[in-house]
Structures are given as C-alpha cells and as structure tokens.
mmCIF file of N, CA and C in Angstrom:
data_model
loop_
_atom_site.group_PDB
_atom_site.id
_atom_site.type_symbol
_atom_site.label_atom_id
_atom_site.label_comp_id
_atom_site.label_asym_id
_atom_site.label_seq_id
_atom_site.Cartn_x
_atom_site.Cartn_y
_atom_site.Cartn_z
ATOM 1 N N ALA A 23 0.846 -1.233 0.012
ATOM 2 C CA ALA A 23 -0.055 0.023 0.016
ATOM 3 C C ALA A 23 0.878 1.196 0.016
ATOM 4 N N LYS A 24 1.966 1.234 0.828
ATOM 5 C CA LYS A 24 2.825 2.393 0.865
ATOM 6 C C LYS A 24 3.443 2.703 -0.506
ATOM 7 N N ASN A 25 3.866 1.655 -1.229
ATOM 8 C CA ASN A 25 4.337 1.824 -2.521
ATOM 9 C C ASN A 25 3.437 2.551 -3.404
ATOM 10 N N TYR A 26 2.131 2.177 -3.350
ATOM 11 C CA TYR A 26 1.135 2.734 -4.238
ATOM 12 C C TYR A 26 0.865 4.190 -3.838
ATOM 13 N N THR A 27 0.701 4.470 -2.541
ATOM 14 C CA THR A 27 0.422 5.882 -2.129
ATOM 15 C C THR A 27 1.588 6.796 -2.380
ATOM 16 N N LYS A 28 2.744 6.318 -2.393
ATOM 17 C CA LYS A 28 3.949 7.168 -2.605
ATOM 18 C C LYS A 28 4.250 7.296 -4.055
ATOM 19 N N GLY A 29 3.439 6.662 -4.953
ATOM 20 C CA GLY A 29 3.625 6.810 -6.389
ATOM 21 C C GLY A 29 4.782 6.022 -7.044
ATOM 22 N N TYR A 30 5.146 4.879 -6.386
ATOM 23 C CA TYR A 30 6.239 4.068 -6.902
ATOM 24 C C TYR A 30 5.729 3.184 -8.042
ATOM 25 N N SER A 31 6.517 2.970 -9.053
ATOM 26 C CA SER A 31 6.124 2.085 -10.147
ATOM 27 C C SER A 31 6.198 0.664 -9.637
ATOM 28 N N ASP A 32 5.703 -0.293 -10.418
ATOM 29 C CA ASP A 32 5.854 -1.731 -10.052
ATOM 30 C C ASP A 32 7.321 -2.137 -9.821
ATOM 31 N N VAL A 33 8.125 -1.707 -10.749
ATOM 32 C CA VAL A 33 9.551 -2.085 -10.710
ATOM 33 C C VAL A 33 10.207 -1.480 -9.460
ATOM 34 N N GLN A 34 9.986 -0.220 -9.117
ATOM 35 C CA GLN A 34 10.463 0.471 -7.907
ATOM 36 C C GLN A 34 9.944 -0.260 -6.689
ATOM 37 N N ALA A 35 8.713 -0.721 -6.755
ATOM 38 C CA ALA A 35 8.056 -1.401 -5.596
ATOM 39 C C ALA A 35 8.801 -2.787 -5.317
ATOM 40 N N LYS A 36 9.130 -3.430 -6.427
ATOM 41 C CA LYS A 36 9.864 -4.650 -6.408
ATOM 42 C C LYS A 36 11.221 -4.510 -5.643
ATOM 43 N N VAL A 37 11.884 -3.434 -6.018
ATOM 44 C CA VAL A 37 13.208 -3.191 -5.387
ATOM 45 C C VAL A 37 13.032 -2.812 -3.886
ATOM 46 N N ARG A 38 12.009 -2.041 -3.661
ATOM 47 C CA ARG A 38 11.762 -1.677 -2.244
ATOM 48 C C ARG A 38 11.318 -2.878 -1.420
ATOM 49 N N ASP A 39 10.586 -3.780 -1.977
ATOM 50 C CA ASP A 39 10.223 -5.060 -1.231
ATOM 51 C C ASP A 39 11.447 -5.936 -0.984
ATOM 52 N N ALA A 40 12.342 -6.005 -2.032
ATOM 53 C CA ALA A 40 13.461 -6.850 -1.840
ATOM 54 C C ALA A 40 14.504 -6.243 -0.880
ATOM 55 N N THR A 41 14.443 -4.941 -0.643
ATOM 56 C CA THR A 41 15.431 -4.219 0.197
ATOM 57 C C THR A 41 14.732 -3.680 1.473
ATOM 58 N N SER A 42 13.665 -4.266 1.859
ATOM 59 C CA SER A 42 12.843 -3.683 3.002
ATOM 60 C C SER A 42 13.637 -3.909 4.359
ATOM 61 N N ASN A 43 13.002 -3.341 5.413
ATOM 62 C CA ASN A 43 13.593 -3.511 6.775
ATOM 63 C C ASN A 43 13.119 -4.793 7.370
ATOM 64 N N ASP A 44 12.461 -5.721 6.620
ATOM 65 C CA ASP A 44 12.022 -7.024 7.175
ATOM 66 C C ASP A 44 13.253 -7.802 7.518
ATOM 67 N N PRO A 45 13.161 -8.594 8.617
ATOM 68 C CA PRO A 45 14.391 -9.268 9.151
ATOM 69 C C PRO A 45 14.875 -10.485 8.304
ATOM 70 N N TRP A 46 14.314 -10.721 7.117
ATOM 71 C CA TRP A 46 14.934 -11.690 6.217
ATOM 72 C C TRP A 46 15.459 -11.119 4.963
ATOM 73 N N GLY A 47 16.370 -11.830 4.288
ATOM 74 C CA GLY A 47 16.934 -11.363 3.104
ATOM 75 C C GLY A 47 16.021 -11.368 1.893
ATOM 76 N N PRO A 48 16.482 -10.749 0.848
ATOM 77 C CA PRO A 48 15.704 -10.792 -0.426
ATOM 78 C C PRO A 48 15.649 -12.202 -0.915
ATOM 79 N N SER A 49 14.545 -12.629 -1.416
ATOM 80 C CA SER A 49 14.403 -14.065 -1.890
ATOM 81 C C SER A 49 15.146 -14.261 -3.215
ATOM 82 N N GLY A 50 15.488 -15.467 -3.550
ATOM 83 C CA GLY A 50 16.120 -15.727 -4.839
ATOM 84 C C GLY A 50 15.158 -15.378 -5.919
ATOM 85 N N THR A 51 13.888 -15.630 -5.718
ATOM 86 C CA THR A 51 12.857 -15.240 -6.750
ATOM 87 C C THR A 51 12.864 -13.704 -6.942
ATOM 88 N N GLN A 52 12.906 -12.971 -5.912
ATOM 89 C CA GLN A 52 12.898 -11.521 -6.067
ATOM 90 C C GLN A 52 14.103 -11.067 -6.853
ATOM 91 N N MET A 53 15.290 -11.596 -6.443
ATOM 92 C CA MET A 53 16.532 -11.147 -7.090
ATOM 93 C C MET A 53 16.568 -11.579 -8.551
ATOM 94 N N ASN A 54 16.062 -12.805 -8.789
ATOM 95 C CA ASN A 54 16.123 -13.275 -10.222
ATOM 96 C C ASN A 54 15.161 -12.447 -11.052
ATOM 97 N N GLU A 55 14.024 -12.052 -10.543
ATOM 98 C CA GLU A 55 13.094 -11.191 -11.243
ATOM 99 C C GLU A 55 13.729 -9.810 -11.590
ATOM 100 N N LEU A 56 14.415 -9.255 -10.539
ATOM 101 C CA LEU A 56 15.087 -7.952 -10.777
ATOM 102 C C LEU A 56 16.245 -8.086 -11.829
ATOM 103 N N ALA A 57 16.878 -9.192 -11.782
ATOM 104 C CA ALA A 57 18.010 -9.433 -12.737
ATOM 105 C C ALA A 57 17.404 -9.409 -14.152
ATOM 106 N N GLN A 58 16.307 -10.115 -14.323
ATOM 107 C CA GLN A 58 15.707 -10.150 -15.656
ATOM 108 C C GLN A 58 15.220 -8.778 -16.104
ATOM 109 N N LEU A 59 14.681 -8.009 -15.154
ATOM 110 C CA LEU A 59 14.218 -6.699 -15.527
ATOM 111 C C LEU A 59 15.281 -5.728 -15.888
ATOM 112 N N THR A 60 16.565 -6.042 -15.502
ATOM 113 C CA THR A 60 17.629 -5.084 -15.941
ATOM 114 C C THR A 60 17.919 -5.191 -17.400
ATOM 115 N N TYR A 61 17.380 -6.103 -18.114
ATOM 116 C CA TYR A 61 17.542 -6.148 -19.571
ATOM 117 C C TYR A 61 16.590 -5.265 -20.359
ATOM 118 N N ASN A 62 15.654 -4.650 -19.644
ATOM 119 C CA ASN A 62 14.742 -3.677 -20.181
ATOM 120 C C ASN A 62 15.292 -2.281 -19.783
ATOM 121 N N GLN A 63 15.519 -1.435 -20.735
ATOM 122 C CA GLN A 63 16.189 -0.164 -20.384
ATOM 123 C C GLN A 63 15.434 0.657 -19.370
ATOM 124 N N GLN A 64 14.110 0.890 -19.492
ATOM 125 C CA GLN A 64 13.329 1.642 -18.558
ATOM 126 C C GLN A 64 13.370 0.985 -17.213
ATOM 127 N N ASP A 65 13.152 -0.322 -17.101
ATOM 128 C CA ASP A 65 13.193 -1.048 -15.841
ATOM 129 C C ASP A 65 14.533 -0.883 -15.197
ATOM 130 N N PHE A 66 15.621 -1.008 -16.034
ATOM 131 C CA PHE A 66 16.993 -0.898 -15.472
ATOM 132 C C PHE A 66 17.219 0.449 -14.826
ATOM 133 N N VAL A 67 16.773 1.475 -15.477
ATOM 134 C CA VAL A 67 16.890 2.864 -14.923
ATOM 135 C C VAL A 67 16.220 2.926 -13.593
ATOM 136 N N GLU A 68 15.017 2.392 -13.484
ATOM 137 C CA GLU A 68 14.243 2.523 -12.272
ATOM 138 C C GLU A 68 14.911 1.671 -11.113
ATOM 139 N N ILE A 69 15.431 0.487 -11.468
ATOM 140 C CA ILE A 69 16.113 -0.331 -10.526
ATOM 141 C C ILE A 69 17.411 0.354 -9.915
ATOM 142 N N MET A 70 18.118 0.909 -10.827
ATOM 143 C CA MET A 70 19.417 1.569 -10.484
ATOM 144 C C MET A 70 19.063 2.798 -9.559
ATOM 145 N N GLU A 71 18.097 3.586 -9.920
ATOM 146 C CA GLU A 71 17.694 4.770 -9.148
ATOM 147 C C GLU A 71 17.261 4.329 -7.757
ATOM 148 N N MET A 72 16.507 3.266 -7.654
ATOM 149 C CA MET A 72 16.029 2.863 -6.271
ATOM 150 C C MET A 72 17.171 2.256 -5.471
ATOM 151 N N LEU A 73 18.080 1.467 -6.174
ATOM 152 C CA LEU A 73 19.167 0.918 -5.415
ATOM 153 C C LEU A 73 20.066 2.010 -4.895
ATOM 154 N N ASP A 74 20.315 3.044 -5.736
ATOM 155 C CA ASP A 74 21.124 4.193 -5.380
ATOM 156 C C ASP A 74 20.552 4.893 -4.145
ATOM 157 N N LYS A 75 19.207 5.047 -4.106
ATOM 158 C CA LYS A 75 18.502 5.649 -2.995
ATOM 159 C C LYS A 75 18.689 4.834 -1.742
ATOM 160 N N ARG A 76 18.476 3.498 -1.876
ATOM 161 C CA ARG A 76 18.586 2.575 -0.723
ATOM 162 C C ARG A 76 20.000 2.479 -0.156
ATOM 163 N N LEU A 77 20.982 2.507 -1.062
ATOM 164 C CA LEU A 77 22.352 2.498 -0.606
ATOM 165 C C LEU A 77 22.811 3.739 0.095
ATOM 166 N N ASN A 78 22.025 4.746 -0.022
ATOM 167 C CA ASN A 78 22.389 6.010 0.665
ATOM 168 C C ASN A 78 21.550 6.197 1.932
ATOM 169 N N ASP A 79 20.755 5.155 2.314
ATOM 170 C CA ASP A 79 20.036 5.329 3.557
ATOM 171 C C ASP A 79 20.947 5.244 4.764
ATOM 172 N N LYS A 80 20.510 5.735 5.831
ATOM 173 C CA LYS A 80 21.304 5.850 7.027
ATOM 174 C C LYS A 80 20.569 5.324 8.282
ATOM 175 N N GLY A 81 21.313 5.231 9.397
ATOM 176 C CA GLY A 81 20.767 4.906 10.713
ATOM 177 C C GLY A 81 19.911 3.721 10.721
ATOM 178 N N LYS A 82 18.726 3.881 11.269
ATOM 179 C CA LYS A 82 17.874 2.657 11.556
ATOM 180 C C LYS A 82 17.565 1.896 10.254
ATOM 181 N N ASN A 83 17.693 2.520 9.081
ATOM 182 C CA ASN A 83 17.462 1.829 7.869
ATOM 183 C C ASN A 83 18.622 1.086 7.297
ATOM 184 N N TRP A 84 19.468 0.696 8.206
ATOM 185 C CA TRP A 84 20.713 -0.014 7.781
ATOM 186 C C TRP A 84 20.429 -1.264 7.004
ATOM 187 N N MET A 85 19.251 -1.877 7.283
ATOM 188 C CA MET A 85 18.957 -3.116 6.597
ATOM 189 C C MET A 85 18.666 -2.808 5.071
ATOM 190 N N HIS A 86 18.169 -1.654 4.740
ATOM 191 C CA HIS A 86 18.028 -1.251 3.350
ATOM 192 C C HIS A 86 19.408 -1.333 2.638
ATOM 193 N N VAL A 87 20.408 -0.869 3.274
ATOM 194 C CA VAL A 87 21.765 -0.810 2.715
ATOM 195 C C VAL A 87 22.308 -2.235 2.539
ATOM 196 N N PHE A 88 22.131 -3.017 3.590
ATOM 197 C CA PHE A 88 22.659 -4.328 3.609
ATOM 198 C C PHE A 88 21.981 -5.175 2.473
ATOM 199 N N LYS A 89 20.702 -5.086 2.423
ATOM 200 C CA LYS A 89 19.945 -5.897 1.383
ATOM 201 C C LYS A 89 20.235 -5.355 0.032
ATOM 202 N N SER A 90 20.435 -4.040 -0.177
ATOM 203 C CA SER A 90 20.758 -3.469 -1.439
ATOM 204 C C SER A 90 22.063 -4.000 -1.982
ATOM 205 N N LEU A 91 23.048 -4.181 -1.016
ATOM 206 C CA LEU A 91 24.303 -4.776 -1.472
ATOM 207 C C LEU A 91 24.163 -6.216 -1.872
ATOM 208 N N THR A 92 23.281 -6.967 -1.224
ATOM 209 C CA THR A 92 23.011 -8.251 -1.560
ATOM 210 C C THR A 92 22.374 -8.325 -2.959
ATOM 211 N N VAL A 93 21.394 -7.478 -3.233
ATOM 212 C CA VAL A 93 20.775 -7.394 -4.534
ATOM 213 C C VAL A 93 21.761 -7.061 -5.626
ATOM 214 N N LEU A 94 22.574 -6.027 -5.281
ATOM 215 C CA LEU A 94 23.628 -5.573 -6.283
ATOM 216 C C LEU A 94 24.544 -6.645 -6.614
ATOM 217 N N ASP A 95 24.995 -7.412 -5.600
ATOM 218 C CA ASP A 95 25.949 -8.494 -5.931
ATOM 219 C C ASP A 95 25.284 -9.457 -6.871
ATOM 220 N N TYR A 96 24.051 -9.771 -6.674
ATOM 221 C CA TYR A 96 23.341 -10.655 -7.518
ATOM 222 C C TYR A 96 23.211 -10.159 -8.964
ATOM 223 N N LEU A 97 22.801 -8.909 -8.970
ATOM 224 C CA LEU A 97 22.618 -8.240 -10.348
ATOM 225 C C LEU A 97 23.927 -8.127 -11.093
ATOM 226 N N LEU A 98 24.974 -7.978 -10.404
ATOM 227 C CA LEU A 98 26.307 -7.841 -11.082
ATOM 228 C C LEU A 98 26.671 -9.151 -11.809
ATOM 229 N N HIS A 99 26.177 -10.304 -11.163
ATOM 230 C CA HIS A 99 26.490 -11.660 -11.721
ATOM 231 C C HIS A 99 25.383 -12.130 -12.716
ATOM 232 N N ALA A 100 24.099 -11.774 -12.434
ATOM 233 C CA ALA A 100 22.988 -12.314 -13.218
ATOM 234 C C ALA A 100 22.201 -11.406 -14.022
ATOM 235 N N GLY A 101 22.489 -9.984 -13.824
ATOM 236 C CA GLY A 101 21.762 -9.058 -14.566
ATOM 237 C C GLY A 101 22.405 -8.731 -15.843
ATOM 238 N N SER A 102 21.915 -7.648 -16.506
ATOM 239 C CA SER A 102 22.515 -7.155 -17.792
ATOM 240 C C SER A 102 23.854 -6.564 -17.559
ATOM 241 N N GLU A 103 24.629 -6.496 -18.624
ATOM 242 C CA GLU A 103 25.898 -5.947 -18.586
ATOM 243 C C GLU A 103 25.878 -4.418 -18.131
ATOM 244 N N ASN A 104 24.686 -3.791 -18.325
ATOM 245 C CA ASN A 104 24.539 -2.404 -17.978
ATOM 246 C C ASN A 104 24.740 -2.144 -16.429
ATOM 247 N N VAL A 105 24.427 -3.207 -15.630
ATOM 248 C CA VAL A 105 24.589 -3.133 -14.148
ATOM 249 C C VAL A 105 26.076 -2.893 -13.865
ATOM 250 N N VAL A 106 26.959 -3.683 -14.509
ATOM 251 C CA VAL A 106 28.373 -3.548 -14.336
ATOM 252 C C VAL A 106 28.838 -2.171 -14.769
ATOM 253 N N LEU A 107 28.432 -1.743 -15.961
ATOM 254 C CA LEU A 107 28.824 -0.487 -16.464
ATOM 255 C C LEU A 107 28.350 0.653 -15.603
ATOM 256 N N TYR A 108 27.117 0.596 -15.131
ATOM 257 C CA TYR A 108 26.566 1.609 -14.290
ATOM 258 C C TYR A 108 27.375 1.780 -12.950
ATOM 259 N N PHE A 109 27.688 0.634 -12.333
ATOM 260 C CA PHE A 109 28.424 0.814 -11.090
ATOM 261 C C PHE A 109 29.880 1.017 -11.239
ATOM 262 N N LYS A 110 30.452 0.738 -12.367
ATOM 263 C CA LYS A 110 31.798 1.217 -12.635
ATOM 264 C C LYS A 110 31.821 2.667 -12.731
ATOM 265 N N ASP A 111 30.853 3.251 -13.383
ATOM 266 C CA ASP A 111 30.750 4.729 -13.429
ATOM 267 C C ASP A 111 30.368 5.374 -12.167
ATOM 268 N N ASN A 112 29.666 4.649 -11.252
ATOM 269 C CA ASN A 112 29.113 5.176 -10.063
ATOM 270 C C ASN A 112 29.649 4.511 -8.791
ATOM 271 N N ILE A 113 30.957 4.041 -8.913
ATOM 272 C CA ILE A 113 31.589 3.232 -7.804
ATOM 273 C C ILE A 113 31.529 4.058 -6.479
ATOM 274 N N TYR A 114 31.538 5.347 -6.562
ATOM 275 C CA TYR A 114 31.535 6.192 -5.344
ATOM 276 C C TYR A 114 30.271 5.851 -4.439
ATOM 277 N N VAL A 115 29.223 5.406 -5.062
ATOM 278 C CA VAL A 115 27.983 4.998 -4.265
ATOM 279 C C VAL A 115 28.356 3.925 -3.249
ATOM 280 N N VAL A 116 29.165 2.993 -3.689
ATOM 281 C CA VAL A 116 29.525 1.805 -2.940
ATOM 282 C C VAL A 116 30.739 2.205 -1.984
ATOM 283 N N LYS A 117 31.655 3.003 -2.584
ATOM 284 C CA LYS A 117 32.884 3.373 -1.748
ATOM 285 C C LYS A 117 32.503 4.194 -0.551
ATOM 286 N N THR A 118 31.451 4.952 -0.623
ATOM 287 C CA THR A 118 31.077 5.828 0.532
ATOM 288 C C THR A 118 30.577 4.944 1.687
ATOM 289 N N LEU A 119 30.210 3.704 1.386
ATOM 290 C CA LEU A 119 29.804 2.760 2.512
ATOM 291 C C LEU A 119 30.882 2.309 3.380
ATOM 292 N N LYS A 120 32.139 2.592 3.000
ATOM 293 C CA LYS A 120 33.306 2.242 3.910
ATOM 294 C C LYS A 120 33.130 2.952 5.250
ATOM 295 N N GLU A 121 32.440 4.122 5.220
ATOM 296 C CA GLU A 121 32.202 4.882 6.477
ATOM 297 C C GLU A 121 30.946 4.574 7.131
ATOM 298 N N PHE A 122 30.132 3.612 6.546
ATOM 299 C CA PHE A 122 28.817 3.344 7.122
ATOM 300 C C PHE A 122 28.936 2.771 8.567
ATOM 301 N N GLN A 123 28.070 3.217 9.373
ATOM 302 C CA GLN A 123 28.019 2.683 10.756
ATOM 303 C C GLN A 123 26.621 2.849 11.274
ATOM 304 N N TYR A 124 26.166 1.908 12.005
ATOM 305 C CA TYR A 124 24.872 2.062 12.706
ATOM 306 C C TYR A 124 25.003 1.326 14.062
ATOM 307 N N ILE A 125 24.790 2.004 15.090
ATOM 308 C CA ILE A 125 24.865 1.383 16.482
ATOM 309 C C ILE A 125 23.383 1.293 16.930
ATOM 310 N N ASP A 126 22.908 0.164 17.178
ATOM 311 C CA ASP A 126 21.509 0.048 17.551
ATOM 312 C C ASP A 126 21.287 0.383 19.022
ATOM 313 N N GLU A 127 20.044 0.324 19.506
ATOM 314 C CA GLU A 127 19.656 0.721 20.883
ATOM 315 C C GLU A 127 20.478 -0.106 21.884
ATOM 316 N N ASP A 128 20.839 -1.349 21.571
ATOM 317 C CA ASP A 128 21.636 -2.154 22.547
ATOM 318 C C ASP A 128 23.172 -1.921 22.455
ATOM 319 N N GLY A 129 23.531 -0.929 21.656
ATOM 320 C CA GLY A 129 24.936 -0.683 21.492
ATOM 321 C C GLY A 129 25.649 -1.549 20.566
ATOM 322 N N LYS A 130 25.007 -2.388 19.807
ATOM 323 C CA LYS A 130 25.612 -3.276 18.837
ATOM 324 C C LYS A 130 25.809 -2.601 17.555
ATOM 325 N N ASP A 131 27.035 -2.679 16.970
ATOM 326 C CA ASP A 131 27.305 -2.077 15.664
ATOM 327 C C ASP A 131 26.823 -2.953 14.525
ATOM 328 N N GLN A 132 25.737 -2.617 13.977
ATOM 329 C CA GLN A 132 25.126 -3.431 12.903
ATOM 330 C C GLN A 132 25.838 -3.299 11.554
ATOM 331 N N GLY A 133 26.592 -2.238 11.390
ATOM 332 C CA GLY A 133 27.362 -2.123 10.182
ATOM 333 C C GLY A 133 28.662 -2.870 10.132
ATOM 334 N N ALA A 134 29.013 -3.602 11.233
ATOM 335 C CA ALA A 134 30.274 -4.267 11.247
ATOM 336 C C ALA A 134 30.106 -5.797 11.087
ATOM 337 N N ASN A 135 28.890 -6.199 10.671
ATOM 338 C CA ASN A 135 28.647 -7.690 10.545
ATOM 339 C C ASN A 135 29.468 -8.307 9.468
#
C-alpha cells in the first residue's frame, strides 16, 4: 500500500520489497526477477535509481543498505551488462559505504557484521 500511495512504479516497488527492513533477506525469486528486468532499459533505470537511494540510507534503515548490497551483488552476476557499467561509473556510491556505521539501541554495531 505504501508503494502505491507514494507513487512508486511496479519495478520500484519490487526493489523496495527486496530491500525492506524485514528481518529476512531478499528471496532468490525477487533477485532473479530484478536481474531479468535489468535487460529492459526503462526497468534498468528504475532499479538503479532505487538501489542508489537505498544504498544512501542511514541509521535505523541499515537493513536497506545491507539488502541493497545483496541485490547488487546478484545483479552484477546475473543481470545485464549495464549493471556492471553503471556501477563502474558510479563506484563512489559503494565506496562511501566504507564509512557506514549504525549502532542499535543495545549498543551493537550493525554495520560491522
């Protein structure tokens, strides 16, 4: 419902679902579907924009970042060559994560897993 009310496309909603704060990882089915969608130029652009947004999340949304990296790793191996080219040109998006840190309420560093 949130995806619909915020005006996200079906493809953007799929990325958001795969990279949600739910305590389980993105499913193989979700990642495979996203990988196939990267072969369509419009879908590819929407996937990259949403991953870029998720990779830049902070604080309590650390799970978005973690799951986005999981999805990105899958897409680099199973998606279109455009994924590799995009992240070669935008490597700074991933490099900035070297500084990522999130300490939860219990004092545990979730970024150091």
